[in-house]
XYZ file of C-alpha atoms in Angstrom:
415
model
C -31.441 69.099 -39.115
C -27.833 68.768 -40.180
C -26.164 65.373 -39.524
C -23.293 64.882 -37.086
C -19.814 65.350 -38.447
C -18.240 62.001 -39.476
C -15.452 62.184 -36.920
C -18.036 62.480 -34.049
C -19.843 59.324 -35.202
C -16.527 57.479 -35.356
C -15.590 58.565 -31.805
C -19.008 57.500 -30.493
C -18.613 54.070 -32.061
C -15.132 53.677 -30.583
C -16.396 54.638 -27.111
C -19.195 52.052 -27.390
C -16.796 49.305 -28.414
C -14.418 50.176 -25.581
C -17.277 50.123 -23.075
C -18.453 46.726 -24.361
C -14.928 45.313 -24.169
C -14.501 46.628 -20.620
C -17.796 45.063 -19.470
C -16.840 41.749 -21.079
C -13.465 41.795 -19.302
C -15.155 42.488 -15.963
C -17.597 39.598 -16.509
C -14.850 37.083 -17.328
C -12.802 38.238 -14.358
C -15.777 37.757 -12.004
C -16.507 34.269 -13.336
C -12.852 33.237 -13.093
C -12.562 34.391 -9.500
C -15.797 32.619 -8.648
C -14.553 29.338 -10.100
C -11.272 29.641 -8.214
C -13.113 30.143 -4.957
C -15.342 27.075 -5.478
C -13.788 24.216 -3.489
C -13.444 20.735 -4.996
C -15.960 18.140 -3.842
C -14.283 15.806 -1.394
C -15.583 13.175 0.958
C -17.328 15.629 3.304
C -19.322 17.048 0.413
C -20.135 13.576 -0.825
C -21.312 12.534 2.606
C -23.850 15.348 2.755
C -25.053 14.754 -0.783
C -25.384 11.015 -0.216
C -27.711 11.615 2.725
C -30.158 13.360 0.423
C -30.051 10.374 -1.942
C -30.512 7.261 0.209
C -29.748 3.920 -1.370
C -26.899 5.161 -3.586
C -23.827 2.961 -3.032
C -20.315 4.046 -3.887
C -19.136 0.667 -5.112
C -22.328 -0.175 -6.926
C -23.237 -3.083 -4.624
C -24.050 -3.668 -0.941
C -20.946 -3.906 1.192
C -18.804 -1.719 -1.050
C -19.284 1.163 1.351
C -21.090 4.449 0.834
C -19.571 7.892 1.158
C -19.804 7.843 4.954
C -17.408 4.856 4.955
C -14.735 6.744 3.054
C -11.519 7.537 4.888
C -10.924 11.182 5.629
C -9.217 12.692 2.611
C -6.277 14.206 4.393
C -2.689 14.689 3.342
C -1.792 11.034 4.019
C -2.747 10.381 0.378
C -0.608 11.494 -2.543
C -3.689 12.408 -4.593
C -6.835 12.129 -2.451
C -9.379 12.874 -5.187
C -7.705 10.555 -7.709
C -7.647 7.739 -5.143
C -11.303 8.291 -4.239
C -12.511 8.183 -7.830
C -10.307 5.288 -8.933
C -11.179 3.248 -5.857
C -14.880 3.610 -6.597
C -14.340 2.571 -10.209
C -12.246 -0.403 -9.101
C -15.029 -1.591 -6.800
C -17.505 -1.475 -9.679
C -15.475 -2.930 -12.523
C -12.353 -4.851 -11.516
C -12.457 -8.621 -12.133
C -9.864 -11.337 -11.507
C -9.861 -14.922 -12.783
C -8.145 -17.628 -10.712
C -6.764 -20.602 -12.577
C -8.585 -23.691 -11.197
C -5.647 -26.091 -11.623
C -3.762 -27.521 -8.653
C -4.751 -29.575 -5.617
C -5.670 -27.322 -2.670
C -4.297 -29.985 -0.321
C -0.804 -29.499 -1.736
C 0.585 -26.107 -2.809
C -2.286 -24.428 -4.596
C -5.486 -22.375 -4.299
C -5.814 -22.033 -0.509
C -3.664 -20.400 2.184
C -1.330 -22.328 4.421
C -2.510 -20.318 7.429
C -3.704 -16.862 8.454
C -1.269 -16.433 11.333
C 2.403 -15.635 11.708
C 4.686 -13.184 9.939
C 3.768 -14.452 6.460
C 0.027 -14.194 7.039
C -0.368 -11.532 4.336
C 0.074 -14.195 1.652
C -2.529 -16.416 3.263
C -5.027 -13.605 3.709
C -4.778 -12.632 0.056
C -5.426 -16.218 -1.068
C -8.485 -16.270 1.194
C -9.752 -12.732 0.579
C -9.739 -12.929 -3.213
C -12.262 -15.770 -3.013
C -14.402 -13.862 -0.516
C -14.485 -10.710 -2.616
C -16.616 -9.432 -5.476
C -13.533 -9.104 -7.654
C -13.604 -12.822 -8.438
C -15.018 -13.969 -11.776
C -15.452 -17.485 -13.182
C -15.452 -16.123 -16.720
C -11.902 -15.560 -18.008
C -13.241 -13.455 -20.871
C -14.466 -10.925 -18.294
C -11.201 -10.851 -16.348
C -8.887 -7.857 -16.165
C -6.127 -9.912 -14.528
C -5.312 -13.598 -13.983
C -4.132 -14.934 -10.612
C -1.667 -17.848 -10.572
C -2.608 -19.514 -7.240
C 0.585 -21.277 -6.201
C 1.801 -20.675 -2.641
C 5.532 -20.842 -1.846
C 4.555 -20.504 1.820
C 2.629 -23.807 1.614
C 5.579 -25.466 -0.112
C 7.896 -24.175 2.595
C 5.536 -25.564 5.228
C 5.751 -29.004 3.647
C 9.538 -28.933 3.718
C 10.079 -28.542 -0.023
C 13.679 -27.609 -0.821
C 14.437 -24.486 -2.833
C 15.561 -26.526 -5.838
C 12.401 -28.635 -5.885
C 10.256 -25.586 -5.232
C 11.636 -23.885 -8.334
C 10.871 -26.963 -10.432
C 7.322 -27.275 -9.057
C 6.582 -23.614 -9.799
C 8.080 -23.834 -13.273
C 6.125 -26.981 -14.210
C 2.874 -25.539 -12.893
C 3.114 -22.224 -14.743
C 4.300 -23.817 -17.982
C 1.351 -26.205 -17.729
C -1.065 -23.282 -17.492
C 0.567 -21.609 -20.486
C 0.187 -24.707 -22.658
C -3.371 -25.468 -21.494
C -4.982 -22.010 -21.678
C -4.774 -19.233 -24.320
C -4.701 -16.274 -21.930
C -0.988 -16.018 -21.147
C 0.070 -15.732 -24.766
C -2.131 -12.686 -25.433
C 0.224 -10.507 -23.387
C 3.136 -12.869 -22.624
C 1.895 -12.860 -19.034
C 1.608 -9.106 -18.504
C -1.971 -9.506 -17.226
C -1.013 -12.312 -14.795
C 0.132 -11.987 -11.199
C 1.506 -14.058 -8.329
C 1.464 -13.373 -4.590
C 4.158 -14.436 -2.125
C 5.317 -13.142 1.245
C 7.944 -15.675 2.307
C 11.515 -14.665 1.445
C 12.008 -17.856 -0.534
C 8.955 -17.044 -2.628
C 10.864 -14.527 -4.737
C 13.531 -17.139 -5.490
C 10.911 -19.805 -6.247
C 10.069 -18.116 -9.549
C 13.664 -17.809 -10.749
C 13.114 -20.665 -13.208
C 10.622 -18.469 -15.064
C 12.560 -15.387 -16.250
C 9.727 -14.407 -18.608
C 7.342 -14.264 -15.611
C 9.778 -12.133 -13.628
C 10.124 -9.791 -16.596
C 6.472 -9.518 -17.672
C 4.077 -10.541 -14.906
C 3.085 -8.638 -11.772
C 4.769 -9.987 -8.644
C 3.083 -9.060 -5.361
C 5.850 -9.607 -2.799
C 6.744 -8.725 0.790
C 10.408 -8.137 -0.106
C 10.287 -5.394 -2.746
C 13.945 -4.446 -3.047
C 15.168 -2.494 -6.060
C 18.458 -4.394 -6.113
C 17.019 -7.938 -6.501
C 15.007 -7.597 -9.683
C 11.916 -5.927 -8.249
C 10.376 -3.558 -10.827
C 8.428 -0.777 -9.042
C 6.139 0.323 -11.882
C 5.178 -3.317 -12.572
C 5.436 -5.226 -9.296
C 3.541 -4.542 -6.054
C 4.846 -4.274 -2.480
C 2.812 -6.500 -0.162
C 2.832 -5.298 3.463
C 4.226 -7.890 5.847
C 1.780 -7.995 8.751
C 2.285 -10.350 11.697
C -1.115 -11.808 12.559
C -2.869 -11.699 14.885
C -1.871 -8.537 16.717
C -1.335 -9.425 20.372
C -2.834 -6.189 21.718
C -5.381 -3.574 20.546
C -4.404 -0.717 18.254
C -2.668 2.245 19.850
C -3.175 5.894 19.047
C -4.235 9.243 20.508
C -2.011 8.453 23.485
C 0.909 10.809 23.006
C 1.223 11.600 26.713
C 2.140 7.947 27.419
C 5.019 7.885 24.936
C 8.066 8.809 26.979
C 10.731 6.663 25.251
C 12.411 8.395 22.312
C 13.190 5.315 20.188
C 12.915 1.523 20.398
C 14.207 -1.562 18.606
C 14.761 -5.156 19.694
C 15.518 -8.060 17.392
C 18.029 -10.415 15.824
C 21.190 -9.041 14.262
C 20.617 -10.744 10.897
C 21.722 -7.854 8.674
C 24.551 -5.359 8.508
C 22.311 -2.417 9.394
C 20.993 -4.209 12.489
C 24.503 -5.020 13.658
C 25.483 -1.371 13.260
C 22.304 -0.131 14.983
C 22.942 -2.324 18.028
C 26.654 -1.542 18.187
C 26.186 2.239 18.025
C 23.117 2.691 20.225
C 22.541 -0.281 22.558
C 24.064 1.533 25.552
C 22.339 4.853 24.948
C 20.173 6.117 27.810
C 17.495 7.764 25.641
C 17.109 5.029 23.035
C 15.900 1.555 23.976
C 17.989 -0.594 21.629
C 18.508 -4.316 22.222
C 20.517 -6.673 20.025
C 18.226 -9.584 20.888
C 14.508 -10.192 21.140
C 12.997 -9.387 24.527
C 12.725 -12.621 26.502
C 9.216 -13.732 27.397
C 10.582 -14.633 30.824
C 10.704 -10.927 31.655
C 6.934 -10.642 31.454
C 3.861 -11.118 29.314
C 3.857 -9.184 26.024
C 6.701 -6.910 27.139
C 7.863 -6.438 23.548
C 4.427 -5.349 22.308
C 3.790 -3.086 25.297
C 7.047 -1.263 24.580
C 5.488 0.033 21.343
C 2.804 1.810 23.395
C 5.435 3.713 25.398
C 7.635 4.783 22.492
C 7.513 7.755 20.128
C 9.645 6.336 17.296
C 10.059 2.642 16.505
C 13.169 1.805 14.485
C 12.516 -0.528 11.539
C 15.807 -1.712 10.009
C 15.783 -4.280 7.224
C 16.586 -7.861 8.182
C 17.437 -10.670 5.788
C 15.390 -8.635 3.292
C 14.532 -4.931 3.090
C 11.101 -5.467 4.654
C 10.120 -6.099 8.245
C 6.860 -6.975 10.004
C 7.960 -4.392 12.587
C 6.678 -1.624 10.291
C 3.091 -2.879 10.466
C 3.533 -3.495 14.218
C 4.623 0.116 14.684
C 1.657 1.427 12.707
C -0.793 -0.766 14.639
C 0.518 0.225 18.066
C 0.708 3.939 17.227
C 4.504 4.251 17.204
C 5.997 6.335 14.379
C 7.964 3.908 12.163
C 11.505 4.945 11.296
C 12.343 3.154 8.035
C 16.051 2.331 8.031
C 16.455 0.307 4.843
C 17.873 1.139 1.422
C 16.223 0.243 -1.903
C 12.816 -0.377 -0.284
C 9.651 0.270 -2.301
C 7.296 0.877 0.610
C 3.823 -0.718 0.524
C 1.122 1.399 -1.132
C 3.705 3.997 -2.115
C 1.524 4.943 -5.101
C -1.296 5.880 -2.742
C 0.139 6.966 0.599
C 2.585 9.757 1.405
C 4.844 7.923 3.853
C 6.546 11.150 4.906
C 3.293 12.218 6.591
C 3.276 9.334 9.111
C 6.833 7.978 9.241
C 10.501 8.904 8.967
C 12.196 7.428 5.901
C 15.975 7.389 6.350
C 19.002 5.993 4.577
C 20.978 3.267 6.304
C 23.921 5.670 6.550
C 21.751 7.875 8.798
C 22.037 5.309 11.605
C 25.022 7.190 13.063
C 22.954 10.381 13.457
C 19.791 8.537 14.485
C 19.227 10.178 17.869
C 19.871 13.715 16.643
C 17.471 13.146 13.719
C 14.724 11.985 16.083
C 15.323 14.950 18.376
C 14.970 17.447 15.538
C 11.284 16.469 15.221
C 9.354 19.133 17.133
C 6.435 18.305 19.412
C 4.006 19.820 16.900
C 5.513 17.766 14.076
C 5.300 14.616 16.189
C 1.604 15.269 16.921
C 0.940 15.646 13.185
C 2.816 12.427 12.387
C 0.945 10.550 15.112
C -2.440 11.815 13.952
C -1.720 10.715 10.381
C -0.437 7.359 11.621
C -3.772 6.628 13.281
C -5.502 7.424 9.975
C -3.474 4.875 8.004
C -3.922 2.004 10.463
C -6.994 0.738 8.580
C -4.877 0.220 5.454
C -2.522 -2.226 7.196
C -5.148 -4.552 8.656
C -6.334 -7.869 7.206
C -9.879 -9.157 7.690
C -11.839 -12.226 6.643
C -14.026 -11.402 4.860
C -12.237 -8.227 3.693
C -13.631 -4.777 4.480
C -13.339 -1.556 2.426
C -9.929 0.147 2.470
C -8.203 -2.675 4.357
C -4.874 -4.192 3.267
C -6.547 -6.509 0.759
C -8.383 -3.671 -0.978
C -5.221 -1.558 -1.046
C -3.345 -4.387 -2.784
C -6.234 -4.776 -5.219
C -6.068 -1.044 -5.929
C -2.364 -1.346 -6.748
C -3.208 -4.178 -9.153
C -6.030 -2.075 -10.605
C -3.575 0.726 -11.372
C -1.240 -1.644 -13.172
C -3.868 -3.381 -15.292
C -4.594 -0.112 -17.111
C -1.283 -0.221 -18.967
C -1.954 -3.681 -20.444
C -3.359 -3.611 -23.974
C -4.247 -6.457 -26.366
């Protein structure tokens, strides 16, 4: 039988190759679409998988919290999956060494108290010793805590000048006694202070201000605070006088509320412009206790938006009060690095304004629709857990959020 002409064989081969290429393209397209449709595994997926594997702990030890303890991974977080994974790794690995020097009965090691508007400093001093992050082996430490408390010095009536000298002598003593500071020039060391004077107390140590991590309640860009290095400590007045608010939108009939001392330019302007307004409850003085029991705190329950202007510093305990009582905080302070800004999307549960916006304050509040307010309020209730202190600390509370911020910063330190 005569063979096929050469050109027919060539055409047949070309058709076969085209068919194979077409089938390959279809297969890749199908697989790509399938991968795009597969959702990422978030907390809900982890919760179901953890139930089929009892005994598996997220943090690697009892008390760290399993997947069912995880917060809902909503839009309140900048990067929910990154936070979830890093938090779990932090719980397993992060270690902090506390220098043992200093008499706890003076200015070192222990908190002054766990109450008042500077309680955040005290809680950190207490929580770090109650946590699993503590190590007695400095060779295992990721970071080193310098346990000197400006709040305790302030409580003992130490003047600013003497406070600066005490801090300087203490830190320089640690540097000369131990080898750890000189490995990084203090980049893996941190201090914690909430009192306003605490930031000034370290002014005699410019190399600490430049290199070390400062965890402070007054994180203002215009006073030497370095956002990518330092950490904003939330100022939380403890204890809260009343239970947490939330899921009570129908009770919130007042548009906006603020009452306090006029100890800053923005507060003076706020009171002058709005104190006589009929829709905003603005008072240029604290509410007198003679009016009634807990009138100030109860006003948070009845208000939609609570105005939080900076005082003597950019920060204010009123922000944490607003969050606790379910009132949307309106941040009215320039140059403020908000607490947990690396983790939380503040625009999802607050209004962040410039001080110059004070003149349009009411119109700005009124532009928020009812649906937008409901969304803000729902997110606000979700973040409440992150602005609470406990002893001992619990997962995802304020202490753990501060530790997470420190965990993020320790990764950039190499030696």
